[in-house]
Amino acid sequence: MDVHIARQGGTGGPASSAAVSGTVVEFISTPQLHAKRLKRGIILTVLGLASAAAGFWILGQNIRVGESSIATNWLNYGLIVIAAALLIFGIVGIATGRQGTRRSAGDDSIDVIVTEQGLVTRGGREVPWSNIGRAEVIRYINDSMVPLLWDYSVLNRVVRISLLDNSEIDPNSPGVRGRAPMHYLEIDLRRYPMGEYQEHLDALVATLKERRFHTKERFKHKQF
């Protein structure tokens, strides 16, 4: 599928309102966007395995000498609990990071592109403006004292698009969420660097509002 985007100073299809304002709104996933999360997941997993090994070794030594006290128990089981937390976050980081880096080029790499006709979403799915009911922009926040896997330098945003007619939507296709007949499209922008893509996000939200779609913005807590 060919998607023609009007660029500032160039040629292409009809310009969207975002393009006219000077910002071409397109979010195209690349392996590099997910590499940092994958690397962090690997580091946490290695630290978790090392902590688990140390915790079980100390526990075995204390059992062998028959030592049991509040201090030794805190040391023994504290390391194991820390190891479990590191492993959980590490495995999640590896799984989600690999999932992101495996996305192939072409239509599968598209998260969202704004055109004059509407939105192009995951898999090259075209969503005309006439089929959009409302939108919701969710900003994920993390207030943990030790944010193991969290990255504050990325957008951490998801845009949910409710459709007026979703009868032709395949519920198993990428980016489709919810239960029938209330399926909606989820545009995952969480891994995009804030410094480079904040302007694109602002232009996407502005375009939705300019076209008079009810656009709700809210916060949601997330650990991963």
PDB file of C-alpha atoms in Angstrom:
ATOM      1  CA  MET A   1       0.000   0.000   0.000  1.00  0.00           C
ATOM      2  CA  ASP A   2       1.333   3.405  -0.946  1.00  0.00           C
ATOM      3  CA  VAL A   3       0.751   6.209   1.525  1.00  0.00           C
ATOM      4  CA  HIS A   4       1.462   9.673   0.184  1.00  0.00           C
ATOM      5  CA  ILE A   5       2.302  12.250   2.816  1.00  0.00           C
ATOM      6  CA  ALA A   6       2.672  15.921   2.057  1.00  0.00           C
ATOM      7  CA  ARG A   7       5.939  17.164   3.468  1.00  0.00           C
ATOM      8  CA  GLN A   8       6.963  20.714   4.123  1.00  0.00           C
ATOM      9  CA  GLY A   9       8.720  21.975   1.018  1.00  0.00           C
ATOM     10  CA  GLY A  10       8.063  18.756  -0.942  1.00  0.00           C
ATOM     11  CA  THR A  11       5.439  16.990  -2.983  1.00  0.00           C
ATOM     12  CA  GLY A  12       2.972  14.233  -2.261  1.00  0.00           C
ATOM     13  CA  GLY A  13      -0.705  13.757  -1.605  1.00  0.00           C
ATOM     14  CA  PRO A  14      -3.064  16.347  -0.149  1.00  0.00           C
ATOM     15  CA  ALA A  15      -1.683  17.969   2.974  1.00  0.00           C
ATOM     16  CA  SER A  16      -3.191  17.127   6.336  1.00  0.00           C
ATOM     17  CA  SER A  17      -3.850  19.904   8.835  1.00  0.00           C
ATOM     18  CA  ALA A  18      -0.797  18.778  10.779  1.00  0.00           C
ATOM     19  CA  ALA A  19       1.390  18.912   7.675  1.00  0.00           C
ATOM     20  CA  VAL A  20       0.146  22.383   6.836  1.00  0.00           C
ATOM     21  CA  SER A  21       1.255  23.572  10.261  1.00  0.00           C
ATOM     22  CA  GLY A  22       4.776  22.341   9.477  1.00  0.00           C
ATOM     23  CA  THR A  23       4.779  18.960  11.226  1.00  0.00           C
ATOM     24  CA  VAL A  24       4.308  15.743   9.275  1.00  0.00           C
ATOM     25  CA  VAL A  25       2.795  13.278  11.719  1.00  0.00           C
ATOM     26  CA  GLU A  26       4.176   9.808  11.263  1.00  0.00           C
ATOM     27  CA  PHE A  27       5.298   7.244  13.791  1.00  0.00           C
ATOM     28  CA  ILE A  28       7.259   4.434  12.136  1.00  0.00           C
ATOM     29  CA  SER A  29       8.738   1.786  14.428  1.00  0.00           C
ATOM     30  CA  THR A  30      12.377   0.722  14.096  1.00  0.00           C
ATOM     31  CA  PRO A  31      14.394  -1.879  16.035  1.00  0.00           C
ATOM     32  CA  GLN A  32      16.456   0.924  17.561  1.00  0.00           C
ATOM     33  CA  LEU A  33      13.396   2.240  19.421  1.00  0.00           C
ATOM     34  CA  HIS A  34      13.173  -1.011  21.396  1.00  0.00           C
ATOM     35  CA  ALA A  35      16.874  -1.860  21.745  1.00  0.00           C
ATOM     36  CA  LYS A  36      17.291   0.162  24.946  1.00  0.00           C
ATOM     37  CA  ARG A  37      14.438  -1.663  26.687  1.00  0.00           C
ATOM     38  CA  LEU A  38      15.777  -5.031  25.523  1.00  0.00           C
ATOM     39  CA  LYS A  39      19.248  -4.212  26.838  1.00  0.00           C
ATOM     40  CA  ARG A  40      17.857  -3.068  30.186  1.00  0.00           C
ATOM     41  CA  GLY A  41      15.830  -6.263  30.448  1.00  0.00           C
ATOM     42  CA  ILE A  42      18.930  -8.382  29.861  1.00  0.00           C
ATOM     43  CA  ILE A  43      20.863  -6.474  32.545  1.00  0.00           C
ATOM     44  CA  LEU A  44      18.048  -6.876  35.079  1.00  0.00           C
ATOM     45  CA  THR A  45      17.791 -10.597  34.318  1.00  0.00           C
ATOM     46  CA  VAL A  46      21.529 -11.105  34.828  1.00  0.00           C
ATOM     47  CA  LEU A  47      21.409  -9.161  38.106  1.00  0.00           C
ATOM     48  CA  GLY A  48      18.386 -11.201  39.177  1.00  0.00           C
ATOM     49  CA  LEU A  49      20.123 -14.499  38.510  1.00  0.00           C
ATOM     50  CA  ALA A  50      23.226 -13.332  40.382  1.00  0.00           C
ATOM     51  CA  SER A  51      21.131 -12.166  43.366  1.00  0.00           C
ATOM     52  CA  ALA A  52      19.211 -15.437  43.409  1.00  0.00           C
ATOM     53  CA  ALA A  53      22.408 -17.463  43.350  1.00  0.00           C
ATOM     54  CA  ALA A  54      23.870 -15.394  46.198  1.00  0.00           C
ATOM     55  CA  GLY A  55      20.667 -15.596  48.228  1.00  0.00           C
ATOM     56  CA  PHE A  56      20.332 -19.373  47.942  1.00  0.00           C
ATOM     57  CA  TRP A  57      24.047 -19.870  48.646  1.00  0.00           C
ATOM     58  CA  ILE A  58      23.865 -17.808  51.843  1.00  0.00           C
ATOM     59  CA  LEU A  59      20.670 -19.606  52.822  1.00  0.00           C
ATOM     60  CA  GLY A  60      22.361 -22.968  52.342  1.00  0.00           C
ATOM     61  CA  GLN A  61      25.347 -21.908  54.423  1.00  0.00           C
ATOM     62  CA  ASN A  62      23.146 -20.722  57.283  1.00  0.00           C
ATOM     63  CA  ILE A  63      21.099 -23.911  57.223  1.00  0.00           C
ATOM     64  CA  ARG A  64      24.301 -25.964  57.308  1.00  0.00           C
ATOM     65  CA  VAL A  65      25.600 -24.245  60.440  1.00  0.00           C
ATOM     66  CA  GLY A  66      22.130 -24.114  61.978  1.00  0.00           C
ATOM     67  CA  GLU A  67      22.099 -20.327  62.302  1.00  0.00           C
ATOM     68  CA  SER A  68      18.703 -18.682  62.423  1.00  0.00           C
ATOM     69  CA  SER A  69      17.958 -15.137  63.483  1.00  0.00           C
ATOM     70  CA  ILE A  70      15.914 -12.187  62.330  1.00  0.00           C
ATOM     71  CA  ALA A  71      19.007 -10.613  60.765  1.00  0.00           C
ATOM     72  CA  THR A  72      20.061 -13.722  58.873  1.00  0.00           C
ATOM     73  CA  ASN A  73      16.516 -14.392  57.709  1.00  0.00           C
ATOM     74  CA  TRP A  74      16.221 -10.858  56.364  1.00  0.00           C
ATOM     75  CA  LEU A  75      19.518 -11.318  54.538  1.00  0.00           C
ATOM     76  CA  ASN A  76      18.603 -14.721  53.150  1.00  0.00           C
ATOM     77  CA  TYR A  77      15.091 -14.073  51.985  1.00  0.00           C
ATOM     78  CA  GLY A  78      15.651 -10.391  51.223  1.00  0.00           C
ATOM     79  CA  LEU A  79      18.118 -11.277  48.492  1.00  0.00           C
ATOM     80  CA  ILE A  80      15.746 -13.870  47.078  1.00  0.00           C
ATOM     81  CA  VAL A  81      12.835 -11.400  47.001  1.00  0.00           C
ATOM     82  CA  ILE A  82      15.032  -8.805  45.293  1.00  0.00           C
ATOM     83  CA  ALA A  83      16.164 -11.454  42.816  1.00  0.00           C
ATOM     84  CA  ALA A  84      12.550 -12.366  42.021  1.00  0.00           C
ATOM     85  CA  ALA A  85      11.662  -8.713  41.350  1.00  0.00           C
ATOM     86  CA  LEU A  86      14.692  -8.252  39.110  1.00  0.00           C
ATOM     87  CA  LEU A  87      13.863 -11.403  37.172  1.00  0.00           C
ATOM     88  CA  ILE A  88      10.228 -10.414  36.658  1.00  0.00           C
ATOM     89  CA  PHE A  89      11.115  -6.977  35.332  1.00  0.00           C
ATOM     90  CA  GLY A  90      14.004  -8.381  33.330  1.00  0.00           C
ATOM     91  CA  ILE A  91      11.913 -11.035  31.610  1.00  0.00           C
ATOM     92  CA  VAL A  92       9.188  -8.490  30.808  1.00  0.00           C
ATOM     93  CA  GLY A  93      11.828  -6.165  29.352  1.00  0.00           C
ATOM     94  CA  ILE A  94      13.324  -8.908  27.189  1.00  0.00           C
ATOM     95  CA  ALA A  95       9.936 -10.140  25.968  1.00  0.00           C
ATOM     96  CA  THR A  96       8.568  -6.703  25.056  1.00  0.00           C
ATOM     97  CA  GLY A  97      11.895  -5.525  23.677  1.00  0.00           C
ATOM     98  CA  ARG A  98      12.217  -8.548  21.377  1.00  0.00           C
ATOM     99  CA  GLN A  99       8.628  -8.165  20.271  1.00  0.00           C
ATOM    100  CA  GLY A 100       9.355  -4.595  19.216  1.00  0.00           C
ATOM    101  CA  THR A 101      12.630  -5.360  17.428  1.00  0.00           C
ATOM    102  CA  ARG A 102      11.009  -8.208  15.467  1.00  0.00           C
ATOM    103  CA  ARG A 103       8.528  -5.944  13.701  1.00  0.00           C
ATOM    104  CA  SER A 104       9.311  -6.145  10.013  1.00  0.00           C
ATOM    105  CA  ALA A 105       9.645  -3.269   7.612  1.00  0.00           C
ATOM    106  CA  GLY A 106       6.747  -1.991   5.548  1.00  0.00           C
ATOM    107  CA  ASP A 107       3.173  -1.821   6.769  1.00  0.00           C
ATOM    108  CA  ASP A 108       3.903  -3.743   9.993  1.00  0.00           C
ATOM    109  CA  SER A 109       6.322  -1.018  11.095  1.00  0.00           C
ATOM    110  CA  ILE A 110       3.633   1.690  10.893  1.00  0.00           C
ATOM    111  CA  ASP A 111       2.152   2.833  14.195  1.00  0.00           C
ATOM    112  CA  VAL A 112       0.277   5.822  12.795  1.00  0.00           C
ATOM    113  CA  ILE A 113       0.490   8.213   9.868  1.00  0.00           C
ATOM    114  CA  VAL A 114      -1.838  11.194   9.422  1.00  0.00           C
ATOM    115  CA  THR A 115      -3.109  11.823   5.906  1.00  0.00           C
ATOM    116  CA  GLU A 116      -5.760  14.113   4.480  1.00  0.00           C
ATOM    117  CA  GLN A 117      -8.150  11.152   4.257  1.00  0.00           C
ATOM    118  CA  GLY A 118      -7.642   9.911   7.813  1.00  0.00           C
ATOM    119  CA  LEU A 119      -5.216   7.727   9.751  1.00  0.00           C
ATOM    120  CA  VAL A 120      -3.037   4.868   8.593  1.00  0.00           C
ATOM    121  CA  THR A 121      -2.437   2.513  11.510  1.00  0.00           C
ATOM    122  CA  ARG A 122      -0.662  -0.772  12.260  1.00  0.00           C
ATOM    123  CA  GLY A 123      -0.480  -3.117   9.291  1.00  0.00           C
ATOM    124  CA  GLY A 124      -1.340  -0.349   6.823  1.00  0.00           C
ATOM    125  CA  ARG A 125      -4.971  -0.216   7.986  1.00  0.00           C
ATOM    126  CA  GLU A 126      -6.644   2.926   6.630  1.00  0.00           C
ATOM    127  CA  VAL A 127      -9.127   4.617   8.952  1.00  0.00           C
ATOM    128  CA  PRO A 128     -11.077   7.442   7.280  1.00  0.00           C
ATOM    129  CA  TRP A 129     -11.976  10.481   9.357  1.00  0.00           C
ATOM    130  CA  SER A 130     -15.647   9.653   8.835  1.00  0.00           C
ATOM    131  CA  ASN A 131     -15.258   6.401  10.785  1.00  0.00           C
ATOM    132  CA  ILE A 132     -13.637   7.896  13.888  1.00  0.00           C
ATOM    133  CA  GLY A 133     -15.937   8.388  16.858  1.00  0.00           C
ATOM    134  CA  ARG A 134     -13.662   9.657  19.606  1.00  0.00           C
ATOM    135  CA  ALA A 135     -10.093   9.445  20.830  1.00  0.00           C
ATOM    136  CA  GLU A 136      -8.354   8.948  24.140  1.00  0.00           C
ATOM    137  CA  VAL A 137      -4.730   9.791  24.888  1.00  0.00           C
ATOM    138  CA  ILE A 138      -3.329   7.884  27.856  1.00  0.00           C
ATOM    139  CA  ARG A 139      -0.112   9.040  29.497  1.00  0.00           C
ATOM    140  CA  TYR A 140       1.474   6.293  31.560  1.00  0.00           C
ATOM    141  CA  ILE A 141       3.300   7.427  34.683  1.00  0.00           C
ATOM    142  CA  ASN A 142       5.503   5.605  37.152  1.00  0.00           C
ATOM    143  CA  ASP A 143       6.054   6.900  40.681  1.00  0.00           C
ATOM    144  CA  SER A 144       8.057   3.939  42.001  1.00  0.00           C
ATOM    145  CA  MET A 145      11.032   4.731  44.207  1.00  0.00           C
ATOM    146  CA  VAL A 146      13.138   2.403  42.041  1.00  0.00           C
ATOM    147  CA  PRO A 147      11.770   2.396  38.473  1.00  0.00           C
ATOM    148  CA  LEU A 148      13.668  -0.659  37.262  1.00  0.00           C
ATOM    149  CA  LEU A 149      12.427  -0.830  33.678  1.00  0.00           C
ATOM    150  CA  TRP A 150      10.870   2.606  33.268  1.00  0.00           C
ATOM    151  CA  ASP A 151      12.295   5.104  30.812  1.00  0.00           C
ATOM    152  CA  TYR A 152      11.406   8.746  31.440  1.00  0.00           C
ATOM    153  CA  SER A 153      12.968   9.907  28.150  1.00  0.00           C
ATOM    154  CA  VAL A 154      10.267   8.353  25.942  1.00  0.00           C
ATOM    155  CA  LEU A 155       6.666   9.416  25.286  1.00  0.00           C
ATOM    156  CA  ASN A 156       4.968   6.690  27.348  1.00  0.00           C
ATOM    157  CA  ARG A 157       1.719   7.454  25.504  1.00  0.00           C
ATOM    158  CA  VAL A 158      -0.998   5.327  23.958  1.00  0.00           C
ATOM    159  CA  VAL A 159      -3.739   6.715  21.716  1.00  0.00           C
ATOM    160  CA  ARG A 160      -7.042   4.817  21.571  1.00  0.00           C
ATOM    161  CA  ILE A 161      -9.331   5.409  18.614  1.00  0.00           C
ATOM    162  CA  SER A 162     -12.985   4.369  18.857  1.00  0.00           C
ATOM    163  CA  LEU A 163     -14.647   3.616  15.539  1.00  0.00           C
ATOM    164  CA  LEU A 164     -18.196   4.312  14.480  1.00  0.00           C
ATOM    165  CA  ASP A 165     -18.250   1.125  12.426  1.00  0.00           C
ATOM    166  CA  ASN A 166     -15.899  -1.700  13.367  1.00  0.00           C
ATOM    167  CA  SER A 167     -17.794  -4.512  11.643  1.00  0.00           C
ATOM    168  CA  GLU A 168     -14.910  -5.084   9.228  1.00  0.00           C
ATOM    169  CA  ILE A 169     -12.202  -5.003  11.899  1.00  0.00           C
ATOM    170  CA  ASP A 170     -10.356  -8.268  12.473  1.00  0.00           C
ATOM    171  CA  PRO A 171     -10.177  -8.640  16.283  1.00  0.00           C
ATOM    172  CA  ASN A 172      -6.946 -10.643  15.948  1.00  0.00           C
ATOM    173  CA  SER A 173      -5.074  -8.060  13.898  1.00  0.00           C
ATOM    174  CA  PRO A 174      -2.301  -5.981  15.515  1.00  0.00           C
ATOM    175  CA  GLY A 175      -3.441  -2.927  17.429  1.00  0.00           C
ATOM    176  CA  VAL A 176      -7.057  -4.038  17.868  1.00  0.00           C
ATOM    177  CA  ARG A 177      -8.254  -4.106  21.484  1.00  0.00           C
ATOM    178  CA  GLY A 178     -11.501  -4.522  23.377  1.00  0.00           C
ATOM    179  CA  ARG A 179     -14.377  -6.956  23.084  1.00  0.00           C
ATOM    180  CA  ALA A 180     -16.921  -7.214  20.302  1.00  0.00           C
ATOM    181  CA  PRO A 181     -18.768  -5.154  19.318  1.00  0.00           C
ATOM    182  CA  MET A 182     -16.722  -2.453  21.082  1.00  0.00           C
ATOM    183  CA  HIS A 183     -13.355  -3.015  19.436  1.00  0.00           C
ATOM    184  CA  TYR A 184     -11.052  -0.010  19.256  1.00  0.00           C
ATOM    185  CA  LEU A 185      -7.646   0.736  17.776  1.00  0.00           C
ATOM    186  CA  GLU A 186      -4.720   1.212  20.134  1.00  0.00           C
ATOM    187  CA  ILE A 187      -1.798   3.216  18.789  1.00  0.00           C
ATOM    188  CA  ASP A 188       1.213   2.417  20.940  1.00  0.00           C
ATOM    189  CA  LEU A 189       3.648   5.348  21.060  1.00  0.00           C
ATOM    190  CA  ARG A 190       5.333   4.441  24.346  1.00  0.00           C
ATOM    191  CA  ARG A 191       8.849   3.769  23.014  1.00  0.00           C
ATOM    192  CA  TYR A 192       9.333   6.897  20.888  1.00  0.00           C
ATOM    193  CA  PRO A 193      11.937   9.376  22.241  1.00  0.00           C
ATOM    194  CA  MET A 194      10.240  12.414  23.721  1.00  0.00           C
ATOM    195  CA  GLY A 195      12.789  14.859  22.399  1.00  0.00           C
ATOM    196  CA  GLU A 196      12.211  13.828  18.796  1.00  0.00           C
ATOM    197  CA  TYR A 197       8.527  12.926  18.792  1.00  0.00           C
ATOM    198  CA  GLN A 198       6.762  15.214  21.274  1.00  0.00           C
ATOM    199  CA  GLU A 199       6.024  17.667  18.460  1.00  0.00           C
ATOM    200  CA  HIS A 200       4.543  14.840  16.386  1.00  0.00           C
ATOM    201  CA  LEU A 201       2.327  13.751  19.284  1.00  0.00           C
ATOM    202  CA  ASP A 202       1.142  17.313  19.874  1.00  0.00           C
ATOM    203  CA  ALA A 203       0.326  17.645  16.164  1.00  0.00           C
ATOM    204  CA  LEU A 204      -1.627  14.361  16.189  1.00  0.00           C
ATOM    205  CA  VAL A 205      -3.718  15.459  19.184  1.00  0.00           C
ATOM    206  CA  ALA A 206      -4.225  18.918  17.669  1.00  0.00           C
ATOM    207  CA  THR A 207      -5.414  17.366  14.409  1.00  0.00           C
ATOM    208  CA  LEU A 208      -7.980  15.207  16.216  1.00  0.00           C
ATOM    209  CA  LYS A 209      -9.268  18.216  18.139  1.00  0.00           C
ATOM    210  CA  GLU A 210      -9.338  20.457  15.072  1.00  0.00           C
ATOM    211  CA  ARG A 211     -11.528  17.891  13.354  1.00  0.00           C
ATOM    212  CA  ARG A 212     -13.877  18.099  16.354  1.00  0.00           C
ATOM    213  CA  PHE A 213     -13.399  14.576  17.648  1.00  0.00           C
ATOM    214  CA  HIS A 214     -13.989  14.259  21.374  1.00  0.00           C
ATOM    215  CA  THR A 215     -10.413  13.760  22.589  1.00  0.00           C
ATOM    216  CA  LYS A 216      -9.901  12.841  26.224  1.00  0.00           C
ATOM    217  CA  GLU A 217      -6.498  12.934  27.895  1.00  0.00           C
ATOM    218  CA  ARG A 218      -5.824  11.070  31.136  1.00  0.00           C
ATOM    219  CA  PHE A 219      -3.087   9.544  33.285  1.00  0.00           C
ATOM    220  CA  LYS A 220      -2.631   5.899  34.154  1.00  0.00           C
ATOM    221  CA  HIS A 221      -0.118   4.255  36.494  1.00  0.00           C
ATOM    222  CA  LYS A 222       2.096   1.540  35.068  1.00  0.00           C
ATOM    223  CA  GLN A 223       5.032  -0.402  36.501  1.00  0.00           C
ATOM    224  CA  PHE A 224       6.465  -1.803  33.267  1.00  0.00           C
TER     225      PHE A 224
END
